[in-house]
């Protein structure tokens, strides 16, 4: 008999993953070229050549015992130092290896953070629409996820509701910008206002409220859009970064946490997070990948590929009469459904072999998420199918 907690988690298991499996089934039945699978955020751009070169070079040139062995739970000191220096150069911060913990992607960074900080019943606030797994990550440590309802005008956080929902039990607040599922980047003005509210509430309740910035899409922005580096605005910030999207390495499971020295109880938090990586069973981030990302510190994915997809899809869908939020970053497009029932719309789309995810999976019914990290041809060929779908409604 599995645990009662897992019974609930299995029941609510990800709609996105179920879609992905459905996509594989449809591809077998109709041929992959006739299925328009926009369900999963799996990058369609190969990692930069520098990644392959680094893997080969590192495997050939390094002492295998050192390369494949255990190291400090927090990761190799020199890798952490390289990452800290790069952040300092880019954002004018003052980090050192003492502020970096290598993780097994963003997912493990968030789990390590919540393992480190949460007592049962502690509240974690996030802004809808949000990455559905947050709920599970918080439940893992018996925390309570508190949702702020979506602001469907521009998808910046609703700050009045946020302020009203902060309580003595609020331990963490998660922000995710560029955002999955909207592609929206939270503006500097938003970050300043949000930080001001947190400062005020910490004083009022005499508590520490940690702002957790989940940043797997930081490098994926279009044009001259800037993503504010949040540690510079709010002292109690912890950043979770991942190379899953920026270097197209989601299967390799590599990322890091930034735990600034200025946060409340820094020594305890850093020490506890290092223990958390071990006792959660990750032990340490993959050793070869740590070396690879350090060697590829100035590399990122080909953003022009996603930009072309974004432009073609956004223009195509708006021309058909759909209302879409124009993404400024990440590789998701959030589209209003022409019926209130987003799940019914998703089912209707499936008739045309279009696989998309209902907004209700992200706490925002009445919308769908279209992951456009797919082949350009998939976007072009899907548009006539979207046109047929549109004819059912307009
Ligand atoms: N956070 C957000 C917002 C995501 O979209 C994802 C993955 O899609 C993750 C975290 C997990 O990423 P990782 O593969 O780095 O664990």
PDB file of N, CA and C in Angstrom, residues 327-371:
ATOM      1  N   UNK A 327       4.390  36.944 -25.689  1.00  0.00           N
ATOM      2  CA  UNK A 327       5.461  36.585 -24.747  1.00  0.00           C
ATOM      3  C   UNK A 327       6.680  37.493 -24.907  1.00  0.00           C
ATOM      4  N   UNK A 328       7.232  37.908 -23.769  1.00  0.00           N
ATOM      5  CA  UNK A 328       8.492  38.675 -23.790  1.00  0.00           C
ATOM      6  C   UNK A 328       9.676  37.758 -23.533  1.00  0.00           C
ATOM      7  N   UNK A 329       9.391  36.557 -23.035  1.00  0.00           N
ATOM      8  CA  UNK A 329      10.450  35.614 -22.725  1.00  0.00           C
ATOM      9  C   UNK A 329       9.896  34.209 -22.613  1.00  0.00           C
ATOM     10  N   UNK A 330      10.773  33.266 -22.233  1.00  0.00           N
ATOM     11  CA  UNK A 330      10.467  31.825 -22.178  1.00  0.00           C
ATOM     12  C   UNK A 330       9.988  31.351 -23.550  1.00  0.00           C
ATOM     13  N   UNK A 331       9.356  30.178 -23.623  1.00  0.00           N
ATOM     14  CA  UNK A 331       8.873  29.732 -24.933  1.00  0.00           C
ATOM     15  C   UNK A 331       7.457  29.197 -24.844  1.00  0.00           C
ATOM     16  N   UNK A 332       6.630  29.973 -24.117  1.00  0.00           N
ATOM     17  CA  UNK A 332       5.219  29.628 -23.970  1.00  0.00           C
ATOM     18  C   UNK A 332       4.353  30.802 -24.405  1.00  0.00           C
ATOM     19  N   UNK A 333       3.215  30.450 -25.012  1.00  0.00           N
ATOM     20  CA  UNK A 333       2.246  31.484 -25.361  1.00  0.00           C
ATOM     21  C   UNK A 333       0.948  31.156 -24.618  1.00  0.00           C
ATOM     22  N   UNK A 334       0.403  32.159 -23.941  1.00  0.00           N
ATOM     23  CA  UNK A 334      -0.808  31.967 -23.146  1.00  0.00           C
ATOM     24  C   UNK A 334      -1.959  32.587 -23.915  1.00  0.00           C
ATOM     25  N   UNK A 335      -2.939  31.758 -24.247  1.00  0.00           N
ATOM     26  CA  UNK A 335      -4.025  32.203 -25.132  1.00  0.00           C
ATOM     27  C   UNK A 335      -5.367  32.064 -24.421  1.00  0.00           C
ATOM     28  N   UNK A 336      -6.192  33.101 -24.577  1.00  0.00           N
ATOM     29  CA  UNK A 336      -7.533  33.069 -23.987  1.00  0.00           C
ATOM     30  C   UNK A 336      -8.378  32.082 -24.799  1.00  0.00           C
ATOM     31  N   UNK A 337      -9.141  31.262 -24.100  1.00  0.00           N
ATOM     32  CA  UNK A 337      -9.981  30.316 -24.844  1.00  0.00           C
ATOM     33  C   UNK A 337     -11.305  30.994 -25.201  1.00  0.00           C
ATOM     34  N   UNK A 338     -11.815  30.725 -26.399  1.00  0.00           N
ATOM     35  CA  UNK A 338     -13.049  31.401 -26.815  1.00  0.00           C
ATOM     36  C   UNK A 338     -14.286  30.873 -26.079  1.00  0.00           C
ATOM     37  N   UNK A 339     -14.098  29.874 -25.228  1.00  0.00           N
ATOM     38  CA  UNK A 339     -15.157  29.407 -24.340  1.00  0.00           C
ATOM     39  C   UNK A 339     -14.553  29.456 -22.937  1.00  0.00           C
ATOM     40  N   UNK A 340     -15.400  29.595 -21.912  1.00  0.00           N
ATOM     41  CA  UNK A 340     -14.847  29.674 -20.553  1.00  0.00           C
ATOM     42  C   UNK A 340     -14.185  28.370 -20.125  1.00  0.00           C
ATOM     43  N   UNK A 341     -14.683  27.269 -20.708  1.00  0.00           N
ATOM     44  CA  UNK A 341     -14.226  25.942 -20.292  1.00  0.00           C
ATOM     45  C   UNK A 341     -12.936  25.576 -21.046  1.00  0.00           C
ATOM     46  N   UNK A 342     -11.799  25.856 -20.412  1.00  0.00           N
ATOM     47  CA  UNK A 342     -10.512  25.614 -21.097  1.00  0.00           C
ATOM     48  C   UNK A 342     -10.281  24.130 -21.372  1.00  0.00           C
ATOM     49  N   UNK A 343     -10.815  23.275 -20.485  1.00  0.00           N
ATOM     50  CA  UNK A 343     -10.609  21.829 -20.700  1.00  0.00           C
ATOM     51  C   UNK A 343     -11.387  21.357 -21.924  1.00  0.00           C
ATOM     52  N   UNK A 344     -12.579  21.925 -22.118  1.00  0.00           N
ATOM     53  CA  UNK A 344     -13.371  21.566 -23.308  1.00  0.00           C
ATOM     54  C   UNK A 344     -12.638  22.038 -24.566  1.00  0.00           C
ATOM     55  N   UNK A 345     -12.006  23.209 -24.484  1.00  0.00           N
ATOM     56  CA  UNK A 345     -11.261  23.731 -25.637  1.00  0.00           C
ATOM     57  C   UNK A 345     -10.068  22.822 -25.956  1.00  0.00           C
ATOM     58  N   UNK A 346      -9.381  22.369 -24.918  1.00  0.00           N
ATOM     59  CA  UNK A 346      -8.234  21.469 -25.106  1.00  0.00           C
ATOM     60  C   UNK A 346      -8.704  20.175 -25.780  1.00  0.00           C
ATOM     61  N   UNK A 347      -9.871  19.676 -25.352  1.00  0.00           N
ATOM     62  CA  UNK A 347     -10.424  18.451 -25.949  1.00  0.00           C
ATOM     63  C   UNK A 347     -10.784  18.706 -27.417  1.00  0.00           C
ATOM     64  N   UNK A 348     -11.334  19.897 -27.701  1.00  0.00           N
ATOM     65  CA  UNK A 348     -11.691  20.235 -29.087  1.00  0.00           C
ATOM     66  C   UNK A 348     -10.431  20.305 -29.951  1.00  0.00           C
ATOM     67  N   UNK A 349      -9.368  20.878 -29.405  1.00  0.00           N
ATOM     68  CA  UNK A 349      -8.102  21.001 -30.153  1.00  0.00           C
ATOM     69  C   UNK A 349      -7.530  19.628 -30.490  1.00  0.00           C
ATOM     70  N   UNK A 350      -7.730  18.696 -29.580  1.00  0.00           N
ATOM     71  CA  UNK A 350      -7.183  17.351 -29.789  1.00  0.00           C
ATOM     72  C   UNK A 350      -7.776  16.664 -31.017  1.00  0.00           C
ATOM     73  N   UNK A 351      -8.996  17.056 -31.363  1.00  0.00           N
ATOM     74  CA  UNK A 351      -9.619  16.483 -32.575  1.00  0.00           C
ATOM     75  C   UNK A 351      -8.787  16.805 -33.812  1.00  0.00           C
ATOM     76  N   UNK A 352      -8.036  17.923 -33.755  1.00  0.00           N
ATOM     77  CA  UNK A 352      -7.183  18.327 -34.883  1.00  0.00           C
ATOM     78  C   UNK A 352      -5.724  17.931 -34.640  1.00  0.00           C
ATOM     79  N   UNK A 353      -5.521  17.034 -33.671  1.00  0.00           N
ATOM     80  CA  UNK A 353      -4.171  16.592 -33.278  1.00  0.00           C
ATOM     81  C   UNK A 353      -3.323  17.736 -32.726  1.00  0.00           C
ATOM     82  N   UNK A 354      -3.988  18.751 -32.172  1.00  0.00           N
ATOM     83  CA  UNK A 354      -3.264  19.840 -31.513  1.00  0.00           C
ATOM     84  C   UNK A 354      -3.284  19.549 -30.014  1.00  0.00           C
ATOM     85  N   UNK A 355      -2.094  19.460 -29.438  1.00  0.00           N
ATOM     86  CA  UNK A 355      -2.008  19.183 -27.999  1.00  0.00           C
ATOM     87  C   UNK A 355      -1.530  20.426 -27.258  1.00  0.00           C
ATOM     88  N   UNK A 356      -2.398  20.933 -26.381  1.00  0.00           N
ATOM     89  CA  UNK A 356      -2.086  22.120 -25.592  1.00  0.00           C
ATOM     90  C   UNK A 356      -2.548  21.856 -24.159  1.00  0.00           C
ATOM     91  N   UNK A 357      -2.158  22.720 -23.237  1.00  0.00           N
ATOM     92  CA  UNK A 357      -2.423  22.429 -21.828  1.00  0.00           C
ATOM     93  C   UNK A 357      -3.419  23.454 -21.273  1.00  0.00           C
ATOM     94  N   UNK A 358      -4.441  22.988 -20.540  1.00  0.00           N
ATOM     95  CA  UNK A 358      -5.429  23.944 -20.010  1.00  0.00           C
ATOM     96  C   UNK A 358      -4.817  24.884 -18.980  1.00  0.00           C
ATOM     97  N   UNK A 359      -5.268  26.138 -19.016  1.00  0.00           N
ATOM     98  CA  UNK A 359      -4.791  27.134 -18.050  1.00  0.00           C
ATOM     99  C   UNK A 359      -5.112  26.741 -16.622  1.00  0.00           C
ATOM    100  N   UNK A 360      -6.177  25.938 -16.445  1.00  0.00           N
ATOM    101  CA  UNK A 360      -6.527  25.544 -15.072  1.00  0.00           C
ATOM    102  C   UNK A 360      -5.410  24.738 -14.419  1.00  0.00           C
ATOM    103  N   UNK A 361      -4.550  24.092 -15.201  1.00  0.00           N
ATOM    104  CA  UNK A 361      -3.390  23.396 -14.613  1.00  0.00           C
ATOM    105  C   UNK A 361      -2.393  24.383 -14.013  1.00  0.00           C
ATOM    106  N   UNK A 362      -2.540  25.657 -14.361  1.00  0.00           N
ATOM    107  CA  UNK A 362      -1.623  26.692 -13.853  1.00  0.00           C
ATOM    108  C   UNK A 362      -2.362  27.671 -12.932  1.00  0.00           C
ATOM    109  N   UNK A 363      -3.566  27.284 -12.501  1.00  0.00           N
ATOM    110  CA  UNK A 363      -4.354  28.169 -11.635  1.00  0.00           C
ATOM    111  C   UNK A 363      -4.987  29.322 -12.394  1.00  0.00           C
ATOM    112  N   UNK A 364      -5.232  29.150 -13.706  1.00  0.00           N
ATOM    113  CA  UNK A 364      -5.810  30.233 -14.498  1.00  0.00           C
ATOM    114  C   UNK A 364      -6.739  29.676 -15.574  1.00  0.00           C
ATOM    115  N   UNK A 365      -7.955  29.256 -15.169  1.00  0.00           N
ATOM    116  CA  UNK A 365      -8.890  28.727 -16.159  1.00  0.00           C
ATOM    117  C   UNK A 365      -9.264  29.780 -17.200  1.00  0.00           C
ATOM    118  N   UNK A 366      -9.746  29.313 -18.340  1.00  0.00           N
ATOM    119  CA  UNK A 366     -10.139  30.261 -19.396  1.00  0.00           C
ATOM    120  C   UNK A 366      -8.995  30.590 -20.339  1.00  0.00           C
ATOM    121  N   UNK A 367      -7.892  29.879 -20.168  1.00  0.00           N
ATOM    122  CA  UNK A 367      -6.703  30.083 -21.019  1.00  0.00           C
ATOM    123  C   UNK A 367      -6.098  28.716 -21.348  1.00  0.00           C
ATOM    124  N   UNK A 368      -5.215  28.717 -22.353  1.00  0.00           N
ATOM    125  CA  UNK A 368      -4.412  27.516 -22.615  1.00  0.00           C
ATOM    126  C   UNK A 368      -2.950  27.930 -22.784  1.00  0.00           C
ATOM    127  N   UNK A 369      -2.061  26.986 -22.459  1.00  0.00           N
ATOM    128  CA  UNK A 369      -0.636  27.233 -22.696  1.00  0.00           C
ATOM    129  C   UNK A 369      -0.195  26.466 -23.938  1.00  0.00           C
ATOM    130  N   UNK A 370       0.500  27.188 -24.816  1.00  0.00           N
ATOM    131  CA  UNK A 370       1.039  26.579 -26.038  1.00  0.00           C
ATOM    132  C   UNK A 370       2.566  26.676 -25.950  1.00  0.00           C
ATOM    133  N   UNK A 371       3.227  25.528 -25.778  1.00  0.00           N
ATOM    134  CA  UNK A 371       4.698  25.518 -25.662  1.00  0.00           C
ATOM    135  C   UNK A 371       5.264  25.498 -27.088  1.00  0.00           C
TER     136      UNK A 371
END
